[in-house]
Short mmCIF file of C-alpha atoms in Angstrom, two decimals:
data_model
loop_
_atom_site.label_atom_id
_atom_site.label_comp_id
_atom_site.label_asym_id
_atom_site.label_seq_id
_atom_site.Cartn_x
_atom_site.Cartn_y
_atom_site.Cartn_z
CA UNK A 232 142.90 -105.10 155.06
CA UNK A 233 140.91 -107.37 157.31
CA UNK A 234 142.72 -106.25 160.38
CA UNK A 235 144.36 -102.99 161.18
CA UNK A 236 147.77 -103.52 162.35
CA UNK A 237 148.34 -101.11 165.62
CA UNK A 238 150.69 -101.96 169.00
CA UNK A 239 148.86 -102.13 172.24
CA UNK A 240 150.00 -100.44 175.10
CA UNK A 241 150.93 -102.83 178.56
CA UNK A 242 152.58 -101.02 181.12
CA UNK A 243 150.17 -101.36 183.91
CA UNK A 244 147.55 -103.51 182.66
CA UNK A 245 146.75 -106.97 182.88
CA UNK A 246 147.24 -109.55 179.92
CA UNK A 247 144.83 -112.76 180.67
CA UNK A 248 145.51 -116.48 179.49
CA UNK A 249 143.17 -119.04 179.77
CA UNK A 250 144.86 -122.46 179.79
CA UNK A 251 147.74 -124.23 181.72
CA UNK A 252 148.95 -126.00 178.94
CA UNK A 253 152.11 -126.15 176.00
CA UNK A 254 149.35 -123.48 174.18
CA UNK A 255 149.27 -121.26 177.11
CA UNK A 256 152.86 -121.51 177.81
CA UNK A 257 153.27 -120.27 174.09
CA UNK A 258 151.05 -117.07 174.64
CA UNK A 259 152.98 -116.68 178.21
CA UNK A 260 156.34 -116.27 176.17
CA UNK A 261 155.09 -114.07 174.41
CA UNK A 262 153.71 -111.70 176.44
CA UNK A 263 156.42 -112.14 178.75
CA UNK A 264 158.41 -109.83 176.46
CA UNK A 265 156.45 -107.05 177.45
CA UNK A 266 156.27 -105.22 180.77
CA UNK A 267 152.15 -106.33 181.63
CA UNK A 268 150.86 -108.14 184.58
CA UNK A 269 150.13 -111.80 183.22
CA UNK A 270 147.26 -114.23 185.13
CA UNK A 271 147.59 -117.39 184.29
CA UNK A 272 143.33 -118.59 184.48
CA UNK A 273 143.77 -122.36 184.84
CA UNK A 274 143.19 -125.12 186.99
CA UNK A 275 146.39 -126.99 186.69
CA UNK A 276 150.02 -124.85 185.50
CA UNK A 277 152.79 -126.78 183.55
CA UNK A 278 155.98 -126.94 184.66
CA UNK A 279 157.48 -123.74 182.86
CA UNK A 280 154.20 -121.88 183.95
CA UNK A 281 154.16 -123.01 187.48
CA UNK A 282 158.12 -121.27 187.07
CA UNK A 283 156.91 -118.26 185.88
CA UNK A 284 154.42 -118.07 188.69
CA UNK A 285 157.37 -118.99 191.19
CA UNK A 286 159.83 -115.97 189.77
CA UNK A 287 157.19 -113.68 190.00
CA UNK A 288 156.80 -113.72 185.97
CA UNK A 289 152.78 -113.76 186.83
CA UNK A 290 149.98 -114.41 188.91
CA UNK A 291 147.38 -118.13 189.12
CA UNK A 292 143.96 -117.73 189.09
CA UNK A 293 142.83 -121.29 189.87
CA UNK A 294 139.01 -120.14 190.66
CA UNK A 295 136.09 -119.89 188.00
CA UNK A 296 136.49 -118.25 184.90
CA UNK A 297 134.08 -115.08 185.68
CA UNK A 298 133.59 -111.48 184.35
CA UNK A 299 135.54 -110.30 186.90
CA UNK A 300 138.51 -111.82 185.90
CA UNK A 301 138.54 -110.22 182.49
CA UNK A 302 137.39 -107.08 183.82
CA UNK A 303 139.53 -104.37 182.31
CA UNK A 304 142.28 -106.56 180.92
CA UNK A 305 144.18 -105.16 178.12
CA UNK A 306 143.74 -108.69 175.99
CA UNK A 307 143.07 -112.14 176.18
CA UNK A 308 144.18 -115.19 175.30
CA UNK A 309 142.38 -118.42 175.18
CA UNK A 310 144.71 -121.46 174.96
CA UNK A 311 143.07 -124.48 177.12
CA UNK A 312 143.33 -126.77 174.45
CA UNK A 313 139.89 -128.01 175.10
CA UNK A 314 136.78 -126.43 172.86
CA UNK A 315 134.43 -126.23 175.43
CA UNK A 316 136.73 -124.09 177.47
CA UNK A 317 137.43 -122.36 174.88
CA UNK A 318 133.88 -121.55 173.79
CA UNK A 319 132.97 -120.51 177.19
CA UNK A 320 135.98 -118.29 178.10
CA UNK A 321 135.38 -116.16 174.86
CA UNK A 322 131.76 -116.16 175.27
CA UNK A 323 132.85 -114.26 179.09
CA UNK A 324 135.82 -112.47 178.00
CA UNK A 325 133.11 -111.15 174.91
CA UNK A 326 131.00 -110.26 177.89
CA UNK A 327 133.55 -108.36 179.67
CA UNK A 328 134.14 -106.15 176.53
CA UNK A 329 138.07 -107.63 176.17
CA UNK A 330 139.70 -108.04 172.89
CA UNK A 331 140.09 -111.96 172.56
CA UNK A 332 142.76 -114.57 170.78
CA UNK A 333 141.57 -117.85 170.39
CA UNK A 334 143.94 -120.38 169.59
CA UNK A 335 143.82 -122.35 166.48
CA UNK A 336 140.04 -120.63 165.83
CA UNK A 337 140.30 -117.70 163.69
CA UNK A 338 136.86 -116.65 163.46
CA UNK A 339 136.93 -116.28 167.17
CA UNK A 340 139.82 -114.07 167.39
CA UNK A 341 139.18 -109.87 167.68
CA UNK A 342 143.29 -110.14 167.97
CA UNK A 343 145.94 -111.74 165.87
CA UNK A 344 149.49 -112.89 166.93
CA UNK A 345 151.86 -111.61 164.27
CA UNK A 346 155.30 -112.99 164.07
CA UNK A 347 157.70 -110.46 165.61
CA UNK A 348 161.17 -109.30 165.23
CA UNK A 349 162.15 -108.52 168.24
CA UNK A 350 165.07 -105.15 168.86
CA UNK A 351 163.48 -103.69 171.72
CA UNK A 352 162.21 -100.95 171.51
CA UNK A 353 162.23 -101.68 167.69
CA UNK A 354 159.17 -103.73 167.27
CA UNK A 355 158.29 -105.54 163.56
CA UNK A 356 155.36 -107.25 163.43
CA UNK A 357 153.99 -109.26 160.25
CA UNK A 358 150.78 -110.25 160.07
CA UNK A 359 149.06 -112.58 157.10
CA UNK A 360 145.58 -112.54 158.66
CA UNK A 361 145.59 -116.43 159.50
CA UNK A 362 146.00 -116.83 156.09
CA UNK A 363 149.98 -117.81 155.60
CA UNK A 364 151.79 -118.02 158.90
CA UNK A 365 154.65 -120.06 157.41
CA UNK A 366 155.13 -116.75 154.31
CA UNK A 367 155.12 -114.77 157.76
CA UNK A 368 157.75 -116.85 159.43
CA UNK A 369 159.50 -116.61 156.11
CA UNK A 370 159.69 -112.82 156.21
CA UNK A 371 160.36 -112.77 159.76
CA UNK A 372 163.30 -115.02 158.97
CA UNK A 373 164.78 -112.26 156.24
CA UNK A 374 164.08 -109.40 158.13
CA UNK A 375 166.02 -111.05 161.42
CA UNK A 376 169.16 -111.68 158.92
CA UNK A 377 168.86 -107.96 157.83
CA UNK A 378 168.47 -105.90 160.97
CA UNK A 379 171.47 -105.40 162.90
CA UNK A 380 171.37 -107.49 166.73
CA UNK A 381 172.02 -104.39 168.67
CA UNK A 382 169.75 -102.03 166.55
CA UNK A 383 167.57 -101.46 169.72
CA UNK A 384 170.29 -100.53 171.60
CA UNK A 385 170.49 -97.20 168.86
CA UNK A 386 166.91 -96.40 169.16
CA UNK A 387 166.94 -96.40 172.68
CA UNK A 388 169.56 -93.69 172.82
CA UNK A 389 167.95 -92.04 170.24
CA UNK A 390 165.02 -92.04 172.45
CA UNK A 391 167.54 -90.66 175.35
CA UNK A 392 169.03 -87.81 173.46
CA UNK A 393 165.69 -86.75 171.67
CA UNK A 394 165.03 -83.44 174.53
CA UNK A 395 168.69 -82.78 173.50
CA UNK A 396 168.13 -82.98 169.79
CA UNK A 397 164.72 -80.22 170.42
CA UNK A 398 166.91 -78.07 172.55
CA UNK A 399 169.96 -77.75 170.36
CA UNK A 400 168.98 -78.44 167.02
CA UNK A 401 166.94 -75.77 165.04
CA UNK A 402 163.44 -77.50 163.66
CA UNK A 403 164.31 -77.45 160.35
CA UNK A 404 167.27 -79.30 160.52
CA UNK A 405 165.83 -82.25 163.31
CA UNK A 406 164.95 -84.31 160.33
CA UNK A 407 168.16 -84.65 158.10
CA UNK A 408 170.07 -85.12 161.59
CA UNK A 409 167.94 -88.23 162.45
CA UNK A 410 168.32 -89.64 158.86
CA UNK A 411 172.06 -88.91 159.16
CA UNK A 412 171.83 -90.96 162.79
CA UNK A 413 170.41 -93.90 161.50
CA UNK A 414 171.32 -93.52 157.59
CA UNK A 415 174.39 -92.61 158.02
CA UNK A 416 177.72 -93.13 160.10
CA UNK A 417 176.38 -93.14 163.76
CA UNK A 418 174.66 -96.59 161.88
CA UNK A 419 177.37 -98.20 160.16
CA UNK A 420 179.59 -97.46 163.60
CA UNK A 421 176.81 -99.39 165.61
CA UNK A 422 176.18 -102.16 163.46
CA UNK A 423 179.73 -103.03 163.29
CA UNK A 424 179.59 -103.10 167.30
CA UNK A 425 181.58 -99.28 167.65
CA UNK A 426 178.56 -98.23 169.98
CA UNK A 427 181.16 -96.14 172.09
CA UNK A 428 181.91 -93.71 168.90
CA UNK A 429 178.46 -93.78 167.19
CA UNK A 430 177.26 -92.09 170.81
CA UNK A 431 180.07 -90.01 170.77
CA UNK A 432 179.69 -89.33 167.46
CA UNK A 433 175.72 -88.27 168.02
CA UNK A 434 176.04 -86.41 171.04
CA UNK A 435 178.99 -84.01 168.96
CA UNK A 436 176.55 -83.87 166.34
CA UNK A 437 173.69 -82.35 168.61
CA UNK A 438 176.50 -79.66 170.29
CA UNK A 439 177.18 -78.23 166.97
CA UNK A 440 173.55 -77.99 166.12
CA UNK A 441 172.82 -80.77 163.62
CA UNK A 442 174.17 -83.48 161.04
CA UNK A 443 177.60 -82.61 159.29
CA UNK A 444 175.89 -82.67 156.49
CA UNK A 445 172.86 -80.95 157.25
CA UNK A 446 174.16 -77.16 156.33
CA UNK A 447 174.66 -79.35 152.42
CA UNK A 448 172.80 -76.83 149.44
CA UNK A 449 168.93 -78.11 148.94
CA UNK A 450 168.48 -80.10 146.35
CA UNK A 451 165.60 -81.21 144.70
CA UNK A 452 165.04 -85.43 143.13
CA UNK A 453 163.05 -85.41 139.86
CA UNK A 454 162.15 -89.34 139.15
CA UNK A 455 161.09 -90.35 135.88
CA UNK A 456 158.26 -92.66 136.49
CA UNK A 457 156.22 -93.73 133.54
CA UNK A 458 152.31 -93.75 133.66
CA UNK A 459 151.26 -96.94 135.56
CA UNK A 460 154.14 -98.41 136.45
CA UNK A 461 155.56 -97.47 139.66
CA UNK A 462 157.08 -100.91 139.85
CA UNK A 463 159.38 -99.73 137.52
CA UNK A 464 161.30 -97.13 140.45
CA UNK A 465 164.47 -97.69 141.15
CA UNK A 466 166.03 -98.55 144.83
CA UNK A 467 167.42 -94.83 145.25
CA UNK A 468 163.38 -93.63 143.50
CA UNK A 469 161.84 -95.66 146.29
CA UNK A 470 164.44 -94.15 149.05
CA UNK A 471 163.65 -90.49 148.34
CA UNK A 472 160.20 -91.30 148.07
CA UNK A 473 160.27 -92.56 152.19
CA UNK A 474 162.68 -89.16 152.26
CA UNK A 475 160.89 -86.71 150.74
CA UNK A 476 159.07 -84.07 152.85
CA UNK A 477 156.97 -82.80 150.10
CA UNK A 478 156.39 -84.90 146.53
CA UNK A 479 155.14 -82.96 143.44
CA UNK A 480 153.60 -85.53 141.04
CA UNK A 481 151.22 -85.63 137.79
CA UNK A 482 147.58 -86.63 137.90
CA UNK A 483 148.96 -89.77 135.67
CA UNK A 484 150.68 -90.79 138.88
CA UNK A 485 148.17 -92.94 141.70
CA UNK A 486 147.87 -93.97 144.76
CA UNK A 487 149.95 -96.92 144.46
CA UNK A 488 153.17 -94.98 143.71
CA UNK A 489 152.15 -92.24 146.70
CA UNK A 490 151.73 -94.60 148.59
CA UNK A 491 155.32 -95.65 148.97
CA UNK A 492 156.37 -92.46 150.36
CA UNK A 493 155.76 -91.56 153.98
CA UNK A 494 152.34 -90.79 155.33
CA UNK A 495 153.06 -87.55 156.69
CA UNK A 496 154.52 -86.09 153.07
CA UNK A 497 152.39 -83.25 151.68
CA UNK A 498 151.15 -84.34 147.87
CA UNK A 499 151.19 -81.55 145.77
CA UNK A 500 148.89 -82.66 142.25
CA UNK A 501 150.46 -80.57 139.31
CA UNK A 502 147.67 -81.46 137.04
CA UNK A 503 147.53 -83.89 134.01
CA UNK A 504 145.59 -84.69 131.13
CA UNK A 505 142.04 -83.13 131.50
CA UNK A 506 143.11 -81.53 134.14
CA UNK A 507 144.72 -77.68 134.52
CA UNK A 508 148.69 -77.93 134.10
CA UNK A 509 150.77 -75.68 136.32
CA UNK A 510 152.77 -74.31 134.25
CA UNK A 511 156.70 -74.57 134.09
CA UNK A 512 157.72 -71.53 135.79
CA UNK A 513 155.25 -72.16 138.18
CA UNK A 514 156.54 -75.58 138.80
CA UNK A 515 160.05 -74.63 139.24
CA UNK A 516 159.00 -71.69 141.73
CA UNK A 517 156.78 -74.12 143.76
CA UNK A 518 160.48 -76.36 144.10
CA UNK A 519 162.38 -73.25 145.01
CA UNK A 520 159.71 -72.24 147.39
CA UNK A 521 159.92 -75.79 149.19
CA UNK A 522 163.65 -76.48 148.86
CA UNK A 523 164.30 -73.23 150.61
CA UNK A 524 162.41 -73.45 153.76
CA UNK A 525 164.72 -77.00 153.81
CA UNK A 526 162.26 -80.00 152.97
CA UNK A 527 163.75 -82.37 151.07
CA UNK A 528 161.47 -82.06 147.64
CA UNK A 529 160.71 -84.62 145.05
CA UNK A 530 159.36 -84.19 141.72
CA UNK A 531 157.79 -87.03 139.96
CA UNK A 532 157.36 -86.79 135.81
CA UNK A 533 156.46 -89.67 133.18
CA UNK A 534 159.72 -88.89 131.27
CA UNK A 535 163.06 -89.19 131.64
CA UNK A 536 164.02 -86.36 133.53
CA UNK A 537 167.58 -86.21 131.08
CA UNK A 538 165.32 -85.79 128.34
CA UNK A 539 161.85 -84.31 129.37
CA UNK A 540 162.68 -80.30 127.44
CA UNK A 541 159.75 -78.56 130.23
CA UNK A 542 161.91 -80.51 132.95
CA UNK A 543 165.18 -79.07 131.45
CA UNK A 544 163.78 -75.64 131.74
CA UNK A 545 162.60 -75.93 135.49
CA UNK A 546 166.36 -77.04 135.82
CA UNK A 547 167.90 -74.33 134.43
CA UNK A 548 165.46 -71.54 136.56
CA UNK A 549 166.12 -73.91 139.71
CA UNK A 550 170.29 -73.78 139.13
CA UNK A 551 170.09 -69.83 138.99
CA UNK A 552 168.45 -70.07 142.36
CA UNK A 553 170.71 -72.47 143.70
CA UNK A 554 168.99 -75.21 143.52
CA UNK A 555 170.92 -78.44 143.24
CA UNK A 556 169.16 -81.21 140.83
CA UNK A 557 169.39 -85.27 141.17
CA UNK A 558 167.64 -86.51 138.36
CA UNK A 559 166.72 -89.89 138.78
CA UNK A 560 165.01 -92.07 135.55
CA UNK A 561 163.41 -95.42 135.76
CA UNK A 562 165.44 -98.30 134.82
CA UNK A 563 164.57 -98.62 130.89
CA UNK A 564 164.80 -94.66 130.82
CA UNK A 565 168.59 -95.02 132.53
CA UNK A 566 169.63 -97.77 129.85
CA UNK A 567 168.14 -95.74 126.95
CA UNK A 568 169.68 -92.42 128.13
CA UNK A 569 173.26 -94.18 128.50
CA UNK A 570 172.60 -96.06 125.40
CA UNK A 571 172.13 -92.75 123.52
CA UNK A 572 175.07 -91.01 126.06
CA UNK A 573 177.43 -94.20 123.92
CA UNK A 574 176.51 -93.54 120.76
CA UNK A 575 177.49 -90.11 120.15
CA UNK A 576 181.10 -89.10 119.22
CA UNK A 577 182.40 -88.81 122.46
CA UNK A 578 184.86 -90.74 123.98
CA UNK A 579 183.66 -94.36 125.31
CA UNK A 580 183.35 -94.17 129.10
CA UNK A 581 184.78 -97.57 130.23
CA UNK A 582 183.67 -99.22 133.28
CA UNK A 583 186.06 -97.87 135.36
CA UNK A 584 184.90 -94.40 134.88
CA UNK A 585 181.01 -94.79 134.16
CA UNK A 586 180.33 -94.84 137.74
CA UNK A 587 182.21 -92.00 137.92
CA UNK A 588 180.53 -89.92 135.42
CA UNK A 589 177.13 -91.02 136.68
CA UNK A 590 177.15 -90.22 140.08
CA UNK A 591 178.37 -86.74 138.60
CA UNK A 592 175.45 -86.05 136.26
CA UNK A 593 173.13 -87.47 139.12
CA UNK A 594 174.35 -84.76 141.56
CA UNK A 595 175.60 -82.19 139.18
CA UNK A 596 174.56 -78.32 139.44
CA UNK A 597 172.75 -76.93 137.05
CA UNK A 598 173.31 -73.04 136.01
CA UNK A 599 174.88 -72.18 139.39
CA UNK A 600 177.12 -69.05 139.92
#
């Protein structure tokens, strides 16, 4: 990355646009979404800015374009339309040590304007670096069809209810009830526009001290993931990935696959080729260590996880603890193990029941009491 992506606090501070212009009026919508005191630095306002001036939306500074003006300003945006002005108002706002957008001029520009979509206080922002605004548009355009309209309305009472959440639900548990919130029912209520029983729904959840399903036995994902090619994870891989609390992985497995889980998992290196292999029952008492103290564990092999023998061991010691298992294999390791699942003697699942019997040998216990 060229650019670090990070949001920039406005309550209380001052946003400054140079111009008086369509440009400016642009950048004045903008920033107009958020809370910050806008001065509009421009001899002449449009129409819709001389409005926004009227209604109290901002402040006209009609005097010369000093350091003073800048002075402490959160950002600034330079939008006269003419280069001069433009060259000269960065060259001060430089000066005054502000971070500065310059319209249209890239190599100017200490900020860039990402395309946004907008559920306040849920904020996405994509950013191409100058380089494709119309592929950012595009995405913007997907996202906005996939997020629900009233999504913000959800984190904002999430935001509400979080002292709640610390005071009645034990630490452990905080986690699985959030992912239940917006995973879960509370969600699909929401979406649908049943706001009313989501809350409801939430705020029961946090008197009985935590998700309905949070009290559900640990279990434990083991992906299959061959060497290489973490393109080849599944949707549900991916999701417990972003889930996972603590991921166990090979050396074989980089930084490219790690790096779709969340930043804050703990990476726990098992060893690989050259390197020193922890050894089974080590393995499967590291899982039972983690999956007891409640993190949500994943284990990432190279092989199938139906057919890997060490990983059928760690199973079986994991299922006398208690342990539930959800193996999980990569897409050509699913079709191979249901190819070889067909061609034994038993009886031919149709397609009425293989979902069925998959979800079962996903979730099954293994060796339980």
């Amino acid at each position: 990355m060229k650019a670090f992506p990070m949001f920039i606090r406005t309550t209380g501070r001052r946003v400054v646009i140079v111009g008086g212009g369509e440009q400016a009026a642009q950048k004045g919508r903008l920033i107009g979404k958020t809370d910050a005191e806008i001065v509009l630095a421009a001899p002449e306002l449009d129409d819709e800015l001389r409005a926004r001036v009227a209604a109290g939306k901002a402040v006209h500074h009609d005097g010369p374009l000093d350091a003073d003006l800048f002075a402490g300003a959160a950002m600034v945006f330079v939008a006269s339309g003419c280069v001069a002005v433009d060259a000269c108002a960065h060259a001060i706002a430089r000066e005054a040590r502000c971070l500065v957008n310059v319209v249209d001029q890239p190599h100017l520009c200490d900020l860039m304007t990402p395309s946004i979509v907008d559920r306040d206080p849920v904020v996405v922002a994509i950013g191409t670096e100058g380089s494709g605004p119309v592929l950012a548009r595009q995405i913007k355009t997907k996202l906005e069809e996939q997020l629900p309209k009233n999504l913000g309305g959800l984190a904002a009472l999430a935001g509400h209810l979080r002292a709640s959440v610390a005071a009645h639900v034990p630490r452990a548990g905080r986690r699985a009830f959030w992912a239940w919130v917006f995973g879960g029912a509370p969600m699909a209520q929401w979406a649908r526009g049943a706001e009313a029983h989501a809350a409801r729904a939430i705020k029961d959840a946090i008197a009985r001290g935590g998700a309905p399903d949070a009290t559900r036995d640990r279990t434990v994902s083991f992906l299959g993931v061959p060497a290489g090619a973490p393109d080849l994870l599944s949707l549900r891989a991916v999701q417990r990935l972003q889930e996972a609390d603590v991921i166990f992985h090979s050396s074989a497995h980089g930084a490219e696959l790690l790096e779709l889980a969340r930043r804050d998992a703990e990476r726990v290196s098992l060893g690989g080729e050259g390197d020193n292999i922890v050894p089974m029952e080590g393995t499967a008492r590291l899982l039972i260590r983690e999956a007891r103290k409640g993190h949500r564990v994943v284990h990432v092999g190279t092989m199938c996880p139906f057919h890997d023998p060490m990983m059928a061991e760690t199973r079986e010691l994991m299922g006398q603890s208690g342990i539930l298992c959800e193996p999980i294999p990569g897409p050509s390791q699913a079709t191979e193990h249901l190819a070889g699942s067909l061609s034994t003697n038993q009886p031919r699942i149709g397609p009425r029941n293989a979902s069925t019997a998959s979800d079962s040998c996903l979730s099954r216990r293994i060796g339980v009491n």
